[in-house]
XYZ file of C-alpha atoms in Angstrom:
625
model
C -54.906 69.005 58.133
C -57.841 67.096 57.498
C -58.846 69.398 54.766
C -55.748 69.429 53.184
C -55.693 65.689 52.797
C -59.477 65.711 51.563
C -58.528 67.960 48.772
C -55.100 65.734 48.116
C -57.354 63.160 47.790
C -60.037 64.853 45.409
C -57.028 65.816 42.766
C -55.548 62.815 43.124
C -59.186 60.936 42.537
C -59.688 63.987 39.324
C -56.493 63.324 37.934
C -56.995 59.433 37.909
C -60.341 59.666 36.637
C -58.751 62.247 33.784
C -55.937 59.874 32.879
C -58.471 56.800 32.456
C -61.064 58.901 30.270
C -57.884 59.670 27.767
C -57.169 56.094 28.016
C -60.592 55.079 27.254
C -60.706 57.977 24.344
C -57.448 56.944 23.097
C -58.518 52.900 22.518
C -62.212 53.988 21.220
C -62.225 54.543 17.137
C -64.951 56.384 15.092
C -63.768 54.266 12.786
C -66.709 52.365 10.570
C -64.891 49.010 9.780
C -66.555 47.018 6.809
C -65.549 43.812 4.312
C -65.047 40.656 4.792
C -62.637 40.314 8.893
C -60.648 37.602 6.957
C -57.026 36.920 6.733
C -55.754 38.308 2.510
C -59.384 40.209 2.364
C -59.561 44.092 1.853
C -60.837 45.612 5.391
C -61.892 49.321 5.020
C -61.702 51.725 7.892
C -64.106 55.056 6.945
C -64.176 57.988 9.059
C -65.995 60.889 9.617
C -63.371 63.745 8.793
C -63.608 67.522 7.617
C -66.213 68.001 4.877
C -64.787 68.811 1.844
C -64.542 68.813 -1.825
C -62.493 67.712 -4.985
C -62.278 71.192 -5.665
C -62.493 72.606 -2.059
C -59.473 74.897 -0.974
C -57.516 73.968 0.978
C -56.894 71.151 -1.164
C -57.993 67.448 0.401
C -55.462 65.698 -1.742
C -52.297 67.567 -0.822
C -53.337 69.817 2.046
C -54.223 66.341 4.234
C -52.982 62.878 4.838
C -54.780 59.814 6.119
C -52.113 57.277 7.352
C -53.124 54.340 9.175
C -50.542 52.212 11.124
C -51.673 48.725 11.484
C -49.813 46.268 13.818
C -49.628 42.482 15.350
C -46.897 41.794 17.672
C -43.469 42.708 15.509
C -45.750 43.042 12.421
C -46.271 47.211 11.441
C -48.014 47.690 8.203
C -48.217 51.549 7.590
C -50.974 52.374 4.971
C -51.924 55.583 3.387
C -55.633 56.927 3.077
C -57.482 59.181 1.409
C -60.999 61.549 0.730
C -63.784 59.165 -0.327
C -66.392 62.413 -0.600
C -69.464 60.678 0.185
C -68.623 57.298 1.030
C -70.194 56.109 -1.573
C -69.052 57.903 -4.754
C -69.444 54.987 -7.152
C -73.099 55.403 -7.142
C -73.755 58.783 -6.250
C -70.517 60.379 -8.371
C -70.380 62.575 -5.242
C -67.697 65.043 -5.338
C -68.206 66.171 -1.922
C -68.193 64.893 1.363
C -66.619 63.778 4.733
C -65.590 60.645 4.534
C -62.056 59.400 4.424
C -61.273 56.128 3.625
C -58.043 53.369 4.345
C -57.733 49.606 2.972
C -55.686 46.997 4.616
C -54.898 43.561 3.320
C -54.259 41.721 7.249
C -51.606 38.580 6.270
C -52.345 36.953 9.333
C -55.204 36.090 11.600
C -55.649 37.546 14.940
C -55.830 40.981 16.757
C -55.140 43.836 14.839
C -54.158 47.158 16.561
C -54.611 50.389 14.548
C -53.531 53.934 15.291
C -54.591 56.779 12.919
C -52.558 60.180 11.838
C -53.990 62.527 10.497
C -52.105 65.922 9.427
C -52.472 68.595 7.725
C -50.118 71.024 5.593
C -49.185 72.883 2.805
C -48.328 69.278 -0.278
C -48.094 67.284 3.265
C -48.892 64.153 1.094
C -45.488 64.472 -0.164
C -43.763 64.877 3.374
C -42.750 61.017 5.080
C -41.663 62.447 8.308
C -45.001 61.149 10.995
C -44.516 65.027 12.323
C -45.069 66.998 9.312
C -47.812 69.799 9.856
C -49.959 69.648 12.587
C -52.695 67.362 13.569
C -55.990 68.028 11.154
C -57.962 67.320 14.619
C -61.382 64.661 14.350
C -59.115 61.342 13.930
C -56.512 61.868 14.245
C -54.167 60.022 17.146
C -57.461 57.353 17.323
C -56.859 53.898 18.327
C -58.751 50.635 18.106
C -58.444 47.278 17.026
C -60.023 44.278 14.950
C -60.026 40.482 15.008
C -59.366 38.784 11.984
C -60.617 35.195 10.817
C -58.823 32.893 7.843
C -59.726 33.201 4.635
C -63.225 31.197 3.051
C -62.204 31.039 -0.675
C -60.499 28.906 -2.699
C -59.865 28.488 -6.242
C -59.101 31.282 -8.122
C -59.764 33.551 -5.841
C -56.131 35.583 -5.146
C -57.624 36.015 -1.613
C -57.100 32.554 -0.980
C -53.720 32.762 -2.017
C -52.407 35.590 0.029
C -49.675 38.580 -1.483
C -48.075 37.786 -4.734
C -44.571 38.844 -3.622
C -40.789 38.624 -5.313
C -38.767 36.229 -3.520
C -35.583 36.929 -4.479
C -35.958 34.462 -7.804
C -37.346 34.475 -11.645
C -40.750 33.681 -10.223
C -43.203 35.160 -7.699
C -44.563 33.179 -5.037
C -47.847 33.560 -3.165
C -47.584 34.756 0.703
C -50.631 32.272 1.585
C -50.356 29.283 0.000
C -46.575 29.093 -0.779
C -47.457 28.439 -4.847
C -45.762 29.787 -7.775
C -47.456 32.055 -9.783
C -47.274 31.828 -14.288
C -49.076 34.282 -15.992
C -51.328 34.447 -19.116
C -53.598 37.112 -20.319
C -53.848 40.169 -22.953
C -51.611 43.111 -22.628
C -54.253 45.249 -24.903
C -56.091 46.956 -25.624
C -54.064 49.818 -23.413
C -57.122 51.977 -22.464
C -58.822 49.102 -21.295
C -59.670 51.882 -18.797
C -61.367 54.213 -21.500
C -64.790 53.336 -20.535
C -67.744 54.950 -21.022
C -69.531 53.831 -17.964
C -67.087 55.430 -15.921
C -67.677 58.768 -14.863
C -65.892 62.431 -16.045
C -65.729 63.769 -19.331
C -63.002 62.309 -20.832
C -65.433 61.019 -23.014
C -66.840 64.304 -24.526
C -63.737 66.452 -23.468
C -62.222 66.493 -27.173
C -59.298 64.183 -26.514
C -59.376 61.340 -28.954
C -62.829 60.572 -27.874
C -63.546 58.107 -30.437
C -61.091 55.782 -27.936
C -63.861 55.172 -25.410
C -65.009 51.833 -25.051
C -68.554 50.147 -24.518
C -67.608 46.539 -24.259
C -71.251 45.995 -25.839
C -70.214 42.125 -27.024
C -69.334 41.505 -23.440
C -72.537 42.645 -21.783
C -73.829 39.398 -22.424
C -71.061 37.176 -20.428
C -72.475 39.705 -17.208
C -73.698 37.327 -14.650
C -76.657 38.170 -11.885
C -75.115 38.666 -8.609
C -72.094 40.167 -10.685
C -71.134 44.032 -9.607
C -72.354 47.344 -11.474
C -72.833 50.305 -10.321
C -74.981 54.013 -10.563
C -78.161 51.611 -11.312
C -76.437 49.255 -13.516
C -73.641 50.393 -15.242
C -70.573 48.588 -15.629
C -71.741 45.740 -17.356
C -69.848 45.222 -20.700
C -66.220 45.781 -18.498
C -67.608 43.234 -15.958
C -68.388 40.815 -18.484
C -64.944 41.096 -20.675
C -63.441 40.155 -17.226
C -66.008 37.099 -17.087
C -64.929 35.892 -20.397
C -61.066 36.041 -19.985
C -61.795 33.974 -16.856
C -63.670 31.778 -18.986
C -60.697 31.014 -21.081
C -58.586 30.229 -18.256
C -56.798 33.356 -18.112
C -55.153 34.800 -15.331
C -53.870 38.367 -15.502
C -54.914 41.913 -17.392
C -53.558 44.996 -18.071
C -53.942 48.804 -18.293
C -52.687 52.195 -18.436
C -53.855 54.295 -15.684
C -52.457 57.578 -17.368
C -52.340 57.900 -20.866
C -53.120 61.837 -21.083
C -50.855 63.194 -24.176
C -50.606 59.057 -25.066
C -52.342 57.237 -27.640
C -54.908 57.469 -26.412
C -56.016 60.037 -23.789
C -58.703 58.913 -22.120
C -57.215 57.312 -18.995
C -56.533 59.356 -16.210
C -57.588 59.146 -12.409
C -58.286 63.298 -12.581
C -61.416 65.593 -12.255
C -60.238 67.128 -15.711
C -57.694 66.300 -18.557
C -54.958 69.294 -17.564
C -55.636 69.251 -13.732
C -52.870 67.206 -11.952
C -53.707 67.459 -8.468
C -57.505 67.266 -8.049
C -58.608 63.012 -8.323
C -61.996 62.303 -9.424
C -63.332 60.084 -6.331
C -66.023 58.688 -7.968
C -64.150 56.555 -10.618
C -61.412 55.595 -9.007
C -63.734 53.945 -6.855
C -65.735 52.556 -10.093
C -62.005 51.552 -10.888
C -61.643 49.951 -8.190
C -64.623 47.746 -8.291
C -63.299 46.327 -11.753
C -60.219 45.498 -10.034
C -61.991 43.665 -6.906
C -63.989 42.084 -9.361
C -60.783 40.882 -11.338
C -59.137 39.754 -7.653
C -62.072 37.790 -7.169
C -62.035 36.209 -10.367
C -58.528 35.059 -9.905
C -56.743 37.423 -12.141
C -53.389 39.368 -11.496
C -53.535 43.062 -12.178
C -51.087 44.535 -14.181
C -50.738 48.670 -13.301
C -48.989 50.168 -16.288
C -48.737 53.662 -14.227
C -48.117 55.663 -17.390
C -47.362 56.093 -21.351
C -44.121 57.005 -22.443
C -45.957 60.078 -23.813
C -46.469 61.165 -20.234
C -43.362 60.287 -18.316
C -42.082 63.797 -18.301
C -45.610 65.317 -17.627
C -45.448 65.118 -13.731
C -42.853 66.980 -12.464
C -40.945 67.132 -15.356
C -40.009 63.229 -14.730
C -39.389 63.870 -10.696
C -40.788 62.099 -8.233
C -41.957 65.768 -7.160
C -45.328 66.908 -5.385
C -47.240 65.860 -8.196
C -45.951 62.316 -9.174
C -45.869 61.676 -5.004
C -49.761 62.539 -5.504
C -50.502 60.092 -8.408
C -48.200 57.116 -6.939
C -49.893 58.069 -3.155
C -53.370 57.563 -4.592
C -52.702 54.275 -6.416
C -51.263 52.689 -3.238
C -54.007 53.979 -1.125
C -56.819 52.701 -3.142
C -55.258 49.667 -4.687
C -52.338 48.180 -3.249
C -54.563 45.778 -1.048
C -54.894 43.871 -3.968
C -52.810 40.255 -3.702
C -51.841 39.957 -7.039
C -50.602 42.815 -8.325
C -47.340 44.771 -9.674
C -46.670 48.264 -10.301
C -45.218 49.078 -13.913
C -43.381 52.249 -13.543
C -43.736 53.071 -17.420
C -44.577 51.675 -21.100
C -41.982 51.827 -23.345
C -40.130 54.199 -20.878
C -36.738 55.964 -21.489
C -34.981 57.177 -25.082
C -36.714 56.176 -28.307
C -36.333 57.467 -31.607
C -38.230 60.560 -30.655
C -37.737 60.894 -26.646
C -34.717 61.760 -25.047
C -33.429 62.950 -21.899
C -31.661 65.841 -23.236
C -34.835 67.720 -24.886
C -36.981 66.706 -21.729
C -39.495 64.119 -23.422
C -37.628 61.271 -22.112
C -36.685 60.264 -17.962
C -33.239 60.005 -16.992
C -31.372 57.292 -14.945
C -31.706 58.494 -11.829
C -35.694 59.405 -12.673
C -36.614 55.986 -13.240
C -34.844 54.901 -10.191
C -36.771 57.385 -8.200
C -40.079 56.001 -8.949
C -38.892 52.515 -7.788
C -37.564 54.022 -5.011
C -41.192 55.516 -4.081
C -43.030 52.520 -4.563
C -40.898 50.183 -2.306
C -40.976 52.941 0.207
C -44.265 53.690 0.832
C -46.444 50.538 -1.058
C -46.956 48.815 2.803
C -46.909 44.956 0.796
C -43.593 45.699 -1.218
C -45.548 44.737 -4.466
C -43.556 43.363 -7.204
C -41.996 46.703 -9.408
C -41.087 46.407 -12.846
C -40.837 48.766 -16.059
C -41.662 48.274 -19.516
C -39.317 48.679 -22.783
C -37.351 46.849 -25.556
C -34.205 48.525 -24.443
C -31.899 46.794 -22.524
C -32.103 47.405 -18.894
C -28.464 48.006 -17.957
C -28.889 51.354 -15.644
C -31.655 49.261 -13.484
C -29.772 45.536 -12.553
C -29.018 44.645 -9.368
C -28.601 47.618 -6.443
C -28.623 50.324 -8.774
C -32.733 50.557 -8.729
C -35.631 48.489 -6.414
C -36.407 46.870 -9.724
C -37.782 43.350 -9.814
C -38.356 42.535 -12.296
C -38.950 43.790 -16.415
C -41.458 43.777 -18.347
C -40.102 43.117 -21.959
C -41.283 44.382 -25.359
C -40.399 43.447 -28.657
C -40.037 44.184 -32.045
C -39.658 41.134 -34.486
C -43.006 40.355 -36.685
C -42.535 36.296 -36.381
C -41.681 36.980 -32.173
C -38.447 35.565 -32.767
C -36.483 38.120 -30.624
C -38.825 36.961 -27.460
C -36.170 33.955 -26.325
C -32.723 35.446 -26.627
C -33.935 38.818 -25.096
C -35.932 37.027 -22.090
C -32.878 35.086 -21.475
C -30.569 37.908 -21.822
C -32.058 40.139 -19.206
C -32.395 37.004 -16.754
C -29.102 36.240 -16.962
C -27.655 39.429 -16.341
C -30.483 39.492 -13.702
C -28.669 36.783 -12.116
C -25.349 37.789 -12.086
C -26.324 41.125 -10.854
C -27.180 39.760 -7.302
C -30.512 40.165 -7.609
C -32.543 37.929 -9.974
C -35.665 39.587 -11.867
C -39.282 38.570 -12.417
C -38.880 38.664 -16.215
C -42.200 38.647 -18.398
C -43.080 38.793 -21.886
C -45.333 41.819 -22.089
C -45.523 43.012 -25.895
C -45.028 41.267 -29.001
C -43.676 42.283 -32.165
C -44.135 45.265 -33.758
C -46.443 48.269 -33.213
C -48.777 47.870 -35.753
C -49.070 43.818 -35.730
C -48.701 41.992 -32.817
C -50.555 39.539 -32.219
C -52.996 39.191 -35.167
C -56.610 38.269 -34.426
C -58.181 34.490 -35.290
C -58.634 33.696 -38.690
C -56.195 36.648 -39.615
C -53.911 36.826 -43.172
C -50.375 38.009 -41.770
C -49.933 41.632 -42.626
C -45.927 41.191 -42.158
C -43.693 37.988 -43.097
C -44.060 35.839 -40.316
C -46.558 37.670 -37.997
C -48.640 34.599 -37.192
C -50.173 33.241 -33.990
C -48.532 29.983 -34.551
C -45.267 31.991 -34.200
C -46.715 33.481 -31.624
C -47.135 30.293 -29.858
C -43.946 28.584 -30.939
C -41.544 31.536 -30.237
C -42.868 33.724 -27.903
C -44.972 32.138 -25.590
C -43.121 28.397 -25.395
C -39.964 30.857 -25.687
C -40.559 33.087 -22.908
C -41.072 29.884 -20.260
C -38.005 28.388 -22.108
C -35.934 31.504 -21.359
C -36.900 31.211 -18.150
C -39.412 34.088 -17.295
C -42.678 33.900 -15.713
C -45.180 34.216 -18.275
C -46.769 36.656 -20.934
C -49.657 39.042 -21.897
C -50.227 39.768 -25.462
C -50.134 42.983 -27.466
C -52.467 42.999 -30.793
C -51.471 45.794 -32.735
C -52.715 48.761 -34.308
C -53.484 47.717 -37.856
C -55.865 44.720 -37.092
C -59.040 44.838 -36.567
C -59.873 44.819 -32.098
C -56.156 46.412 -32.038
C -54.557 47.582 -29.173
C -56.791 50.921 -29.510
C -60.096 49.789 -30.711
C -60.508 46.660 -29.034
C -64.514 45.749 -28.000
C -64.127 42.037 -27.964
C -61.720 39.895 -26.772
C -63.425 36.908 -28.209
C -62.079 37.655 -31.919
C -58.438 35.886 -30.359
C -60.757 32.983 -28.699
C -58.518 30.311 -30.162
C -54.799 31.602 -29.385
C -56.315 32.186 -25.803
C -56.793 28.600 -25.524
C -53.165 27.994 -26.413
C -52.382 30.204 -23.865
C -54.219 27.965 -21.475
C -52.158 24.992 -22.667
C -49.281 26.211 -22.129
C -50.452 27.517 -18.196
C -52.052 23.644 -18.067
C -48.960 21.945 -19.013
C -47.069 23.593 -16.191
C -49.488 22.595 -13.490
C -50.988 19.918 -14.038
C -47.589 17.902 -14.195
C -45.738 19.665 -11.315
C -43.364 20.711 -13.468
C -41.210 23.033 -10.742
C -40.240 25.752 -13.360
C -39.341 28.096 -10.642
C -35.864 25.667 -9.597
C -35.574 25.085 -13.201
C -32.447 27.229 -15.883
C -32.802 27.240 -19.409
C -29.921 25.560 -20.983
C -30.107 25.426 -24.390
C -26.817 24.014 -24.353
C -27.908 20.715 -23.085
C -30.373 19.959 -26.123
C -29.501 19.256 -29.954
C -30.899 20.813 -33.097
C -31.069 24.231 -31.866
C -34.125 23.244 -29.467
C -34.745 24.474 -26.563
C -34.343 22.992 -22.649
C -35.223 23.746 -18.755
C -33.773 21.671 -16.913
C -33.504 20.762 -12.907
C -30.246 18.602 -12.937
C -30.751 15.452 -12.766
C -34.363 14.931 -12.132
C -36.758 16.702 -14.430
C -35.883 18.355 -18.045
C -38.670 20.350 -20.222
C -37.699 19.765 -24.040
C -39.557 22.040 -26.831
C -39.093 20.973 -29.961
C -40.128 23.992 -31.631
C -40.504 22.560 -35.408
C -40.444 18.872 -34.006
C -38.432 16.354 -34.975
C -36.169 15.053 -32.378
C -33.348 15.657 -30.211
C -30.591 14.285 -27.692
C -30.832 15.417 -24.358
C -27.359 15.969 -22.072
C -28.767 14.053 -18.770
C -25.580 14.794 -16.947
C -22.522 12.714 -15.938
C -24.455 10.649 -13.365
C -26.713 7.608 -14.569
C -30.391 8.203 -14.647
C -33.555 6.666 -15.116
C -36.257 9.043 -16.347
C -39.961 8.289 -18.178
C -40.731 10.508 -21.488
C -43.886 12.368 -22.000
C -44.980 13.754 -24.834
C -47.299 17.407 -24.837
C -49.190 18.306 -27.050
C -49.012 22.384 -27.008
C -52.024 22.626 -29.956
C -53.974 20.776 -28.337
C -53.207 20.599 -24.976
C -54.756 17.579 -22.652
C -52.769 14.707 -21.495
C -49.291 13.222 -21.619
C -48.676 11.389 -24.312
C -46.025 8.280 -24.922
C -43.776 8.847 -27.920
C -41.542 6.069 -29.570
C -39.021 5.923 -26.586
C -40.998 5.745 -23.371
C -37.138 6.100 -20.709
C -33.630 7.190 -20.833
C -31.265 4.972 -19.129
C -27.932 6.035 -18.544
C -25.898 8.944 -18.640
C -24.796 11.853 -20.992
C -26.569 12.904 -24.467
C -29.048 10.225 -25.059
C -31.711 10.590 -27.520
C -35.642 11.770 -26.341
C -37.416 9.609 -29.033
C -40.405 11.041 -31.354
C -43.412 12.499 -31.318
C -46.562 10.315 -30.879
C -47.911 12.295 -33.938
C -47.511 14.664 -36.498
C -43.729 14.512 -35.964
C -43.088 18.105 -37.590
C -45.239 19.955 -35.539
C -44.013 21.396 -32.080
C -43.675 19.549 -28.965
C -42.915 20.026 -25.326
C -41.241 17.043 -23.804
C -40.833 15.839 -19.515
C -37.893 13.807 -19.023
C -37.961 12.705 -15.043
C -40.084 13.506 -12.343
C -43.971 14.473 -13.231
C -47.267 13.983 -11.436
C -48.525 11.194 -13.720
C -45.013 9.215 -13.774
C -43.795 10.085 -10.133
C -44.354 5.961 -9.117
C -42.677 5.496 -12.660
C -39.085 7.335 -11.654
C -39.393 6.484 -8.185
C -39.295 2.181 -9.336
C -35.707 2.708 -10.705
């Protein structure tokens, strides 16, 4: 009897001590945690996985999948992975490997649980259920946990902003910080990404080589202590990004896939035809471009593929190869805080793409890709697509949309306003308000021409520019603009090398991103209502307390203040010039109804943006009424 209870014991003790070794095995991580443990910062989890190849069968990027599920009390952020080779591909341009690599973004300080799956199967990067496959073994069910600290930086810096998100309104708001975000930057050139310090051989594969880019007037605006990488590459791209900060810029764009585009050299695989094999090394160099930009303070503007291409992958589906593109994006870059994903330029029918001969996606495509990104992007990034068409398939519940990214086609800009306006209002009415930018200019082969320029259309001048589509697009109410230049000027859209040959329209640019916040001015509660200002001007306006005139060819106006009596200062702006408020010939309105806004301090036919009401330099002013 006394045996039998010895050996009860024994199991019993065997199976305890069993159960807590799991336990212990299941909270321990291989994981190698690294970056900045701060609240908006990228953290990066590396582990030590199968070794493998970009080439290697069975395929890393669709035979595996690296999803990381990272959680804090209610708060579940599910984030996808993927094969890093080496670890450190940037510098090496490794290929090969056993490293696999996941980014988080943590939006709160704190402990932060993490449990890893990782499975393996036959295009198992396409499958969402957590139980496709099998387990791939070495990480896979791993636990462990990190403690996170509030972010350090301010200024610029997105990280000190937190997650540029939609809102439910015209404008996006950071997560952090609670402030509204208006953009300004260029929309070209397109390949941005066609550079030559970058590895593959796009650059010597035959494809419209000529596109790739040195940046060589930008190596100089490089800083020491600024990032490169292979022993000093990178330079010239680094340095274009140092300038546009330098101009008070805030946003860029790019085409990550422009194979069969305009250009071709833009693509985040190992060779121009082969659509299912990612060349590690530069989307990491990529992706140092991008944390550079973050850092800098700029929004990054993911233009996920030329209309050239949006029947390429899976014949427009969101099939096993588009699921592979969009997968990789998200896993490498949607840590990013200010960011959106642009499901296509110039997507849908044009003269020569349609749906019917298969060069053009359908309805129900384009929905599917916005369908994919709010499902599996883990920060619900701000989706938009890019045309001139009118987005009537996309409003409201019939697509995750949320925004648009508009293009136009008038040489003078003059289409920018009514169009803006058009797609915001039906935005509106739709249920669910867009995000609504200006995004390209004009036409195709002008734009908008570079300093100094002779107009190669009627019209096609960067004072129109100004006047009509950047004052027009904040009139309209949308959120801001980035700037197309063409393909017949000189540093077009293709060729570009220096951004400083449109030096002075980025300083107008600046202006109009000053006037905005340096007087409070809150756009974001503000409609456009034309219908309240005389003369065929333009008007925001928050009832009642705070109205944004632009007198586009000055003059003056009468402004409709409402039915109740007010008692509101007028400042003048000078959007040339930018700097301070100015007083013009009437410095208050008094009283109710149209009642007239004065004129200009100065060159009286020249444009003008006018604050009647509340402002950071008159708030004492309205508030002694």
């Amino acid at each position: 009897m006394k045996k039998i209870i010895f050996w009860k014991l024994v199991t019993l003790l065997v199976l305890t001590t069993n159960i807590m070794l799991a336990a212990n095995a299941a909270e321990e991580s291989n994981a190698e945690i690294s970056g900045e443990l701060k609240m908006w910062h990228k953290v990066t989890l590396t582990f030590d996985g199968p070794n493998t190849s970009e080439t290697a069968n069975p395929n890393p990027f669709t035979n595996y999948r690296l999803n990381v599920t990272f959680t804090q009390g209610d708060a579940s952020y599910l984030v996808p992975g993927y094969f890093a080779a080496d670890g450190e591909a940037a510098n090496s341009d490794a290929v090969s490997g056993n490293k696999w690599r996941v980014h988080f973004s943590p939006p709160a300080t704190g402990v932060w649980n993490y449990t890893v799956s990782f499975r393996s199967g036959t295009n198992i990067h396409a499958e969402s259920s957590p139980t496709a496959g099998v387990s791939a073994g070495f990480m896979d069910g791993e636990t462990g946990n990190f403690r996170i600290g509030p972010t350090d930086k301010t200024g610029r810096d997105m990280r000190a902003k937190g997650w540029l998100e939609y809102v439910g309104g015209h404008f996006l708001r950071f997560k952090g910080n609670g402030e509204y975000f208006l953009k300004q930057g260029p929309d070209s050139p397109e390949n941005f990404l066609a550079y030559a310090d970058f590895d593959g051989d796009f650059k010597t594969d035959g494809n419209k080589d000529k596109g790739v880019k040195t940046y060589e007037p930008h190596i100089a605006d490089w800083k020491p202590g600024d990032p490169t990488w292979a022993g000093g590459k990178g330079k010239g791209i680094i340095g274009a990004v140092n300038y546009l900060e330098s101009k008070g810029l805030n946003s860029f764009s790019f085409l990550t896939f422009n194979i069969d585009g305009d250009d071709q050299n833009v693509f985040p695989y190992i060779a121009y035809r082969t659509y299912d094999r990612i060349d590690v090394s530069r989307m990491d160099q990529w992706e140092i471009v991008f944390e550079h930009g973050t850092n800098k303070g700029f929004f990054l503007h993911f233009k996920t593929q030329e209309c050239e291409n949006e029947t390429l992958l899976d014949k427009g589906d969101t099939g096993v190869l588009r699921k592979l593109y969009y997968r990789e994006l998200i896993a490498r870059f949607s840590h990013h805080p200010a960011l959106n994903w642009n499901l296509g330029e110039e997507n849908g029918v044009w003269s020569d793409h349609n749906v019917e001969d298969g060069t053009a996606q359908s309805s129900a495509q384009r929905r599917a890709m916005a369908q994919y990104f709010f499902d599996n992007d883990p920060y619900k990034k701000h989706i938009v697509m890019h045309n001139g068409q009118r987005p009537d398939d996309m409003y409201g519940n019939q697509s995750k949309l949320t925004g648009w990214s508009h293009q136009g086609n008038q040489s003078d800009f003059s289409d920018t306003y009514p169009k803006i306006k058009e797609i915001i209002d039906k935005s509106a009415a739709s249920g669910r308000p867009w995000a609504v930018a200006s995004d390209e200019q004009g036409k195709g082969s002008e734009g908008v021409p570079h300093d100094g320029a002779s107009p190669i259309a009627p019209g096609n001048t960067q004072e129109n520019a100004r006047k009509n589509a950047m004052w027009g697009t904040f009139m309209a109410g949308g959120w801001g603009n980035e700037w197309y230049f063409g393909y017949k000027y000189p540093n077009s859209d293709m060729n570009l090398q220096d951004f400083r040959c449109r030096d002075k329209f980025f300083n107008h640019a600046r202006y109009v991103l000053e006037f905005f916040k340096n007087n409070n001015i809150p756009v974001w509660e503000m409609k456009s209502a034309p219908e309240k200002v005389t003369n065929n001007n333009w008007a925001l306006a928050k009832e009642g307390q705070v109205y944004v005139v632009y007198l586009k060819d000055g003059g003056t106006a009468d402004l409709d203040v409402g039915s109740k009596k007010v008692n509101l200062v007028i400042k003048w702006y000078n959007p040339r010039t930018g700097g301070a408020l100015q007083n013009g010939t009437k410095k208050r309105i008094r009283g109710s109804g149209s009642q007239n806004i004065g004129r200009a301090p100065s060159t009286p036919t020249d444009d003008w943006a006018v604050i009647v009401g509340y402002n950071k330099l008159t708030q004492t002013e309205n508030s002694n009424k």
